[in-house]
CSV table of C-alpha atoms in Angstrom, one decimal:
chain,number,residue,atom,x,y,z
A,1,UNK,CA,50.0,139.5,115.9
A,2,UNK,CA,50.3,135.5,116.6
A,3,UNK,CA,49.4,135.3,112.6
A,4,UNK,CA,52.9,137.1,111.8
A,5,UNK,CA,54.0,134.8,114.7
A,6,UNK,CA,53.7,131.8,112.5
A,7,UNK,CA,54.4,133.0,108.8
A,8,UNK,CA,57.7,133.4,110.6
A,9,UNK,CA,57.7,130.1,111.9
A,10,UNK,CA,57.3,128.7,108.4
A,11,UNK,CA,59.8,131.0,107.1
A,12,UNK,CA,61.9,129.3,109.8
A,13,UNK,CA,61.2,125.8,109.0
A,14,UNK,CA,61.1,126.2,104.8
A,15,UNK,CA,64.7,127.8,105.4
A,16,UNK,CA,65.4,125.0,107.7
A,17,UNK,CA,64.7,122.5,105.6
A,18,UNK,CA,65.9,123.3,102.4
A,19,UNK,CA,69.7,123.3,104.1
A,20,UNK,CA,68.9,119.8,105.6
A,21,UNK,CA,68.1,118.9,102.3
A,22,UNK,CA,71.0,120.2,100.5
A,23,UNK,CA,73.3,118.9,103.2
A,24,UNK,CA,72.1,115.2,102.9
A,25,UNK,CA,72.3,115.5,98.6
A,26,UNK,CA,76.7,117.2,99.0
A,27,UNK,CA,77.7,116.4,102.5
A,28,UNK,CA,75.6,114.1,104.2
A,29,UNK,CA,73.8,109.9,103.9
A,30,UNK,CA,73.2,111.5,100.3
A,31,UNK,CA,76.0,111.9,98.5
A,32,UNK,CA,75.4,109.9,95.3
A,33,UNK,CA,80.1,108.4,95.2
A,34,UNK,CA,80.5,108.7,90.4
A,35,UNK,CA,79.9,104.7,90.3
A,36,UNK,CA,82.4,104.7,87.7
A,37,UNK,CA,84.8,106.1,89.7
A,38,UNK,CA,85.2,103.8,92.7
A,39,UNK,CA,87.3,100.3,92.8
A,40,UNK,CA,84.7,97.0,93.7
A,41,UNK,CA,85.5,94.7,96.9
A,42,UNK,CA,88.8,92.8,96.0
A,43,UNK,CA,86.3,89.7,96.2
A,44,UNK,CA,84.6,91.1,92.8
A,45,UNK,CA,87.1,91.2,91.4
A,46,UNK,CA,88.9,88.5,88.7
A,47,UNK,CA,92.7,88.9,87.5
A,48,UNK,CA,94.6,86.3,87.7
A,49,UNK,CA,98.7,88.0,87.6
A,50,UNK,CA,102.4,86.6,87.8
A,51,UNK,CA,104.2,88.5,90.9
A,52,UNK,CA,108.6,89.5,90.4
A,53,UNK,CA,108.8,85.6,91.8
A,54,UNK,CA,107.0,83.7,89.5
A,55,UNK,CA,104.5,83.1,91.4
A,56,UNK,CA,99.6,83.5,89.9
A,57,UNK,CA,98.4,85.3,91.8
A,58,UNK,CA,94.4,87.7,92.0
A,59,UNK,CA,92.5,89.1,94.0
A,60,UNK,CA,92.6,86.7,96.2
A,61,UNK,CA,96.4,86.3,96.9
A,62,UNK,CA,94.9,90.0,98.7
A,63,UNK,CA,92.1,89.3,100.9
A,64,UNK,CA,93.4,88.5,104.3
A,65,UNK,CA,95.5,91.5,105.1
A,66,UNK,CA,94.8,95.5,104.3
A,67,UNK,CA,96.6,96.2,100.6
A,68,UNK,CA,97.7,99.5,99.2
A,69,UNK,CA,98.0,98.8,95.5
A,70,UNK,CA,99.6,101.8,93.3
A,71,UNK,CA,100.2,100.6,89.3
A,72,UNK,CA,103.0,102.3,87.7
A,73,UNK,CA,106.5,101.0,85.2
A,74,UNK,CA,109.3,101.4,85.2
A,75,UNK,CA,110.3,102.6,83.0
A,76,UNK,CA,108.3,106.0,84.8
A,77,UNK,CA,111.6,107.9,86.0
A,78,UNK,CA,109.9,110.9,88.5
A,79,UNK,CA,106.5,109.4,89.3
A,80,UNK,CA,107.1,105.8,90.1
A,81,UNK,CA,109.7,105.9,92.2
A,82,UNK,CA,108.1,109.0,94.1
A,83,UNK,CA,105.1,107.6,95.1
A,84,UNK,CA,106.9,104.1,95.6
A,85,UNK,CA,109.4,106.2,98.1
A,86,UNK,CA,106.0,108.0,100.0
A,87,UNK,CA,105.0,103.7,100.1
A,88,UNK,CA,108.4,103.3,102.2
A,89,UNK,CA,108.3,106.1,104.5
A,90,UNK,CA,104.4,104.9,105.2
A,91,UNK,CA,105.5,101.3,106.0
A,92,UNK,CA,108.5,102.2,107.8
A,93,UNK,CA,106.5,104.4,110.2
A,94,UNK,CA,104.0,102.2,110.2
A,95,UNK,CA,106.7,99.9,112.3
A,96,UNK,CA,105.4,95.9,112.8
A,97,UNK,CA,101.8,97.3,111.7
A,98,UNK,CA,103.7,97.2,107.7
A,99,UNK,CA,103.7,93.0,107.8
A,100,UNK,CA,99.9,93.7,107.9
A,101,UNK,CA,99.5,94.8,104.3
A,102,UNK,CA,99.9,93.8,101.3
A,103,UNK,CA,102.0,96.3,99.1
A,104,UNK,CA,101.8,96.4,95.3
A,105,UNK,CA,103.1,97.3,92.5
A,106,UNK,CA,100.6,96.6,89.1
A,107,UNK,CA,103.0,97.1,86.2
A,108,UNK,CA,100.8,97.8,83.7
A,109,UNK,CA,103.7,97.2,80.9
A,110,UNK,CA,104.4,93.9,80.4
A,111,UNK,CA,106.3,94.4,77.2
A,112,UNK,CA,108.6,96.1,79.2
A,113,UNK,CA,108.8,94.7,83.5
A,114,UNK,CA,109.0,90.8,83.3
A,115,UNK,CA,109.5,89.1,87.3
A,116,UNK,CA,112.2,89.4,86.9
A,117,UNK,CA,112.9,93.0,85.6
A,118,UNK,CA,110.0,94.2,88.7
A,119,UNK,CA,112.3,92.0,91.2
A,120,UNK,CA,115.0,94.1,91.1
A,121,UNK,CA,113.3,98.0,90.5
A,122,UNK,CA,111.5,96.9,94.1
A,123,UNK,CA,114.5,95.9,95.7
A,124,UNK,CA,115.7,99.9,96.1
A,125,UNK,CA,112.3,100.4,98.4
A,126,UNK,CA,110.2,98.9,101.3
A,127,UNK,CA,111.2,95.1,101.6
A,128,UNK,CA,107.6,94.6,101.9
A,129,UNK,CA,106.7,95.6,98.8
A,130,UNK,CA,105.7,93.0,96.0
A,131,UNK,CA,105.3,93.5,92.3
A,132,UNK,CA,102.9,92.2,89.7
A,133,UNK,CA,102.4,92.4,86.6
A,134,UNK,CA,101.2,90.3,83.2
A,135,UNK,CA,99.4,90.1,80.5
A,136,UNK,CA,96.6,93.3,78.8
A,137,UNK,CA,93.5,90.7,79.1
A,138,UNK,CA,94.0,90.7,83.1
A,139,UNK,CA,96.1,93.4,83.9
A,140,UNK,CA,92.4,94.8,81.8
A,141,UNK,CA,90.0,93.1,83.8
A,142,UNK,CA,91.6,94.3,86.8
A,143,UNK,CA,92.0,97.7,85.7
A,144,UNK,CA,89.0,97.3,85.5
A,145,UNK,CA,87.8,96.2,89.1
A,146,UNK,CA,89.8,98.8,90.4
A,147,UNK,CA,87.2,102.2,87.8
A,148,UNK,CA,91.8,102.7,87.1
A,149,UNK,CA,93.2,103.4,84.0
A,150,UNK,CA,95.8,103.6,81.8
A,151,UNK,CA,96.8,104.5,78.8
A,152,UNK,CA,100.3,103.7,76.5
A,153,UNK,CA,101.2,107.5,74.5
A,154,UNK,CA,104.6,107.3,71.9
A,155,UNK,CA,107.4,109.2,72.9
A,156,UNK,CA,109.3,110.2,70.1
A,157,UNK,CA,110.5,107.3,67.8
A,158,UNK,CA,110.1,103.6,68.9
A,159,UNK,CA,110.2,104.9,72.4
A,160,UNK,CA,106.5,105.1,74.9
A,161,UNK,CA,105.7,106.3,77.8
A,162,UNK,CA,102.3,105.3,79.8
A,163,UNK,CA,99.9,107.9,81.3
A,164,UNK,CA,97.6,105.8,84.6
A,165,UNK,CA,95.8,106.4,87.2
A,166,UNK,CA,98.7,107.1,90.7
A,167,UNK,CA,97.1,107.1,93.5
A,168,UNK,CA,97.3,104.1,96.6
A,169,UNK,CA,94.5,101.6,96.5
A,170,UNK,CA,93.6,100.9,100.5
A,171,UNK,CA,92.0,97.6,100.0
A,172,UNK,CA,89.8,96.1,104.3
A,173,UNK,CA,91.2,92.7,104.2
A,174,UNK,CA,87.7,91.2,103.7
A,175,UNK,CA,88.7,92.9,100.0
A,176,UNK,CA,86.8,96.1,100.8
A,177,UNK,CA,87.8,99.2,99.8
A,178,UNK,CA,88.4,101.9,102.0
A,179,UNK,CA,90.3,104.9,99.6
A,180,UNK,CA,92.6,106.4,97.5
A,181,UNK,CA,96.2,108.2,98.6
A,182,UNK,CA,96.1,111.0,95.8
A,183,UNK,CA,99.0,111.7,94.4
A,184,UNK,CA,99.5,115.3,96.3
A,185,UNK,CA,98.6,113.5,99.8
A,186,UNK,CA,101.1,114.2,102.9
A,187,UNK,CA,101.6,112.0,105.8
A,188,UNK,CA,100.1,112.7,107.8
A,189,UNK,CA,96.5,112.0,105.3
A,190,UNK,CA,97.8,109.0,103.5
A,191,UNK,CA,98.5,107.4,107.7
A,192,UNK,CA,95.3,108.2,108.6
A,193,UNK,CA,93.7,106.6,105.3
A,194,UNK,CA,96.3,103.4,106.1
A,195,UNK,CA,95.1,103.5,109.4
A,196,UNK,CA,91.7,103.6,108.8
A,197,UNK,CA,92.4,100.1,106.2
A,198,UNK,CA,94.5,98.6,109.3
A,199,UNK,CA,91.4,98.9,111.0
A,200,UNK,CA,87.9,98.4,109.3
A,201,UNK,CA,86.2,96.3,108.1
B,1,UNK,CA,158.0,135.5,100.8
B,2,UNK,CA,157.2,134.1,97.5
B,3,UNK,CA,155.4,130.6,99.8
B,4,UNK,CA,152.9,133.4,100.9
B,5,UNK,CA,152.9,134.5,97.4
B,6,UNK,CA,151.5,131.8,95.8
B,7,UNK,CA,149.2,130.9,98.5
B,8,UNK,CA,147.5,134.3,98.2
B,9,UNK,CA,147.4,133.2,94.5
B,10,UNK,CA,145.6,129.3,95.0
B,11,UNK,CA,143.3,131.8,97.4
B,12,UNK,CA,142.5,133.5,95.1
B,13,UNK,CA,141.4,131.7,92.3
B,14,UNK,CA,139.6,129.3,94.4
B,15,UNK,CA,137.7,131.6,95.7
B,16,UNK,CA,137.1,133.0,92.1
B,17,UNK,CA,136.7,130.2,90.2
B,18,UNK,CA,133.6,128.0,92.0
B,19,UNK,CA,131.8,130.3,92.9
B,20,UNK,CA,131.6,131.0,89.0
B,21,UNK,CA,131.5,127.0,88.1
B,22,UNK,CA,127.9,127.4,89.0
B,23,UNK,CA,127.4,130.7,89.0
B,24,UNK,CA,127.5,132.8,86.0
B,25,UNK,CA,126.5,136.6,86.0
B,26,UNK,CA,123.1,137.4,88.4
B,27,UNK,CA,121.4,133.2,87.5
B,28,UNK,CA,122.5,130.5,90.1
B,29,UNK,CA,121.6,126.7,90.0
B,30,UNK,CA,120.5,124.6,94.0
B,31,UNK,CA,119.8,121.6,95.0
B,32,UNK,CA,120.0,119.3,92.1
B,33,UNK,CA,121.0,116.0,92.2
B,34,UNK,CA,120.1,113.1,89.9
B,35,UNK,CA,118.0,110.2,90.6
B,36,UNK,CA,120.1,106.7,90.7
B,37,UNK,CA,118.8,104.7,87.0
B,38,UNK,CA,118.7,101.0,86.7
B,39,UNK,CA,121.2,100.1,83.2
B,40,UNK,CA,121.0,102.2,80.3
B,41,UNK,CA,118.3,101.6,78.8
B,42,UNK,CA,115.5,102.9,81.7
B,43,UNK,CA,115.5,106.8,81.9
B,44,UNK,CA,116.3,109.2,85.3
B,45,UNK,CA,115.8,111.9,86.1
B,46,UNK,CA,117.9,115.2,87.1
B,47,UNK,CA,116.4,118.5,89.4
B,48,UNK,CA,117.9,121.2,90.6
B,49,UNK,CA,116.1,124.7,91.9
B,50,UNK,CA,117.3,127.9,89.1
B,51,UNK,CA,117.6,131.3,91.0
B,52,UNK,CA,117.1,135.0,89.0
B,53,UNK,CA,119.1,137.4,90.8
B,54,UNK,CA,119.8,139.8,87.7
B,55,UNK,CA,117.3,141.7,85.7
B,56,UNK,CA,115.8,141.0,82.9
B,57,UNK,CA,113.6,137.8,82.6
B,58,UNK,CA,115.7,134.1,81.3
B,59,UNK,CA,114.6,131.4,79.6
B,60,UNK,CA,115.7,128.0,79.5
B,61,UNK,CA,117.2,127.2,76.2
B,62,UNK,CA,117.7,123.7,76.8
B,63,UNK,CA,119.8,120.7,78.2
B,64,UNK,CA,123.0,119.1,77.8
B,65,UNK,CA,124.4,116.4,79.4
B,66,UNK,CA,127.2,113.9,78.0
B,67,UNK,CA,125.6,111.4,81.0
B,68,UNK,CA,122.3,111.1,78.6
B,69,UNK,CA,121.7,111.3,74.2
B,70,UNK,CA,119.0,113.1,75.5
B,71,UNK,CA,118.1,115.8,78.2
B,72,UNK,CA,115.0,117.3,77.7
B,73,UNK,CA,112.8,118.5,80.4
B,74,UNK,CA,109.6,117.1,81.1
B,75,UNK,CA,106.3,117.6,83.5
B,76,UNK,CA,104.5,115.8,85.3
B,77,UNK,CA,100.8,116.5,86.0
B,78,UNK,CA,97.4,114.0,87.6
B,79,UNK,CA,94.3,115.0,86.5
B,80,UNK,CA,91.5,115.3,88.1
B,81,UNK,CA,90.5,111.7,87.8
B,82,UNK,CA,93.6,111.2,89.3
B,83,UNK,CA,95.1,110.2,86.2
B,84,UNK,CA,99.0,111.3,85.7
B,85,UNK,CA,100.8,111.5,82.5
B,86,UNK,CA,104.3,112.8,81.2
B,87,UNK,CA,104.6,115.5,78.5
B,88,UNK,CA,107.3,118.3,77.2
B,89,UNK,CA,107.6,120.7,79.3
B,90,UNK,CA,107.7,123.9,77.2
B,91,UNK,CA,109.3,126.9,78.0
B,92,UNK,CA,111.4,127.5,81.2
B,93,UNK,CA,110.8,131.8,81.8
B,94,UNK,CA,112.3,132.2,85.1
B,95,UNK,CA,111.6,135.8,85.6
B,96,UNK,CA,114.0,138.2,87.8
B,97,UNK,CA,114.0,137.2,91.5
B,98,UNK,CA,112.8,134.9,90.4
B,99,UNK,CA,113.0,130.9,91.7
B,100,UNK,CA,111.6,127.1,89.0
B,101,UNK,CA,112.5,124.4,91.3
B,102,UNK,CA,112.1,121.4,89.2
B,103,UNK,CA,111.1,118.7,92.1
B,104,UNK,CA,110.1,114.7,92.2
B,105,UNK,CA,106.0,114.5,90.3
B,106,UNK,CA,106.6,117.5,89.2
B,107,UNK,CA,108.6,119.4,86.5
B,108,UNK,CA,112.0,117.5,85.5
B,109,UNK,CA,115.0,116.4,83.4
B,110,UNK,CA,114.7,113.1,82.0
B,111,UNK,CA,118.0,112.3,80.9
B,112,UNK,CA,117.2,109.6,78.2
B,113,UNK,CA,119.2,107.0,76.3
B,114,UNK,CA,121.9,106.8,79.0
B,115,UNK,CA,125.8,107.5,78.1
B,116,UNK,CA,126.9,105.2,80.8
B,117,UNK,CA,124.9,103.9,84.7
B,118,UNK,CA,124.0,106.5,86.3
B,119,UNK,CA,125.2,105.1,89.9
B,120,UNK,CA,124.6,106.5,93.9
B,121,UNK,CA,127.2,108.9,95.5
B,122,UNK,CA,128.7,109.1,91.7
B,123,UNK,CA,128.4,113.3,89.9
B,124,UNK,CA,128.8,114.4,86.6
B,125,UNK,CA,128.2,117.6,85.0
B,126,UNK,CA,125.4,119.3,83.5
B,127,UNK,CA,125.1,122.2,81.5
B,128,UNK,CA,122.0,124.5,81.7
B,129,UNK,CA,122.2,126.6,78.4
B,130,UNK,CA,119.9,129.5,78.3
B,131,UNK,CA,118.2,131.6,75.2
B,132,UNK,CA,120.1,134.4,75.9
B,133,UNK,CA,123.5,132.5,75.0
B,134,UNK,CA,124.7,132.3,78.9
B,135,UNK,CA,125.3,128.4,79.6
B,136,UNK,CA,125.9,127.5,83.5
B,137,UNK,CA,127.1,124.0,83.7
B,138,UNK,CA,126.6,122.2,86.8
B,139,UNK,CA,128.3,119.6,89.4
B,140,UNK,CA,124.6,117.3,89.7
B,141,UNK,CA,125.5,114.1,92.8
B,142,UNK,CA,123.5,110.6,92.1
B,143,UNK,CA,121.2,109.8,95.0
B,144,UNK,CA,118.9,106.8,95.0
B,145,UNK,CA,116.5,105.0,93.6
B,146,UNK,CA,114.6,106.2,96.2
B,147,UNK,CA,116.7,109.2,97.7
B,148,UNK,CA,113.7,112.2,97.7
B,149,UNK,CA,116.0,115.4,97.3
B,150,UNK,CA,118.7,116.2,98.7
B,151,UNK,CA,119.6,116.6,102.7
B,152,UNK,CA,118.7,120.1,104.1
């Protein structure tokens, strides 16, 4: 009788241990983040761009306030205005908290998006949103830090479009990466993440 | 008496013509709108819902509008890595009693080579041509660049 009980206890313990190991690896602290898809801290990024008012800007310009950063271009007729409209709405929802944010559209199309063009484009959206762009070399450095990608795709004879990472990247005021708002997440989810960026670190 | 007859004729013409405008046969177009453009250099997008109340499936062949030299149906998609891209949508087939909705971040009519800027508050005519030869012309209001869609 005692032996049956011992075996049963061992069996239950083994099941419990396997469940725990599974949890640890999949949902628990042991989860392996796919290294290449997570941005590094802004403090570790080195790049130099121009904003829409021709000021020199860098990753350091984003420190001191939480930041939301989005990649796009002004020849993008669908995804980019939609995302900028989303960001504008979130900033409206934040009310006075919106001023605590750096909200940046980074154009991955410097050939067509000069600071002047960006200035006009962002004027249609929330006034807190600023536009940045620069040389392809500097943009590449920024994209590498963000683990983000863009690719120029020909569209007819002289035209092209750009495939690009479409999420909104959130950073805390100390530059640490907080989260990405996916392009299909609803406003409630987005605001939860935004509040997380305000509260951290 | 003549006055009454004229009113009757006017009312009849109004009722017969207006629905026929955007509602030829069994296919209807609703919730149409376009995003204002920045000048004429940059493309912009138009959106609408196509509903097929008929007995046969219909296939959208092409779009014509005087406002743009090119009007193509494109689809925006975002892959598992969060990278969005835009490509020609391929065949748009609407089964009987089904709708297809063109909306932001998905299917849209990309308006390229604009002939004049699309200004908020204006509207323009757009014709959908189906493979069965059916043409439907609809008046598309231009909303703000930052618009999400027509008001509910």
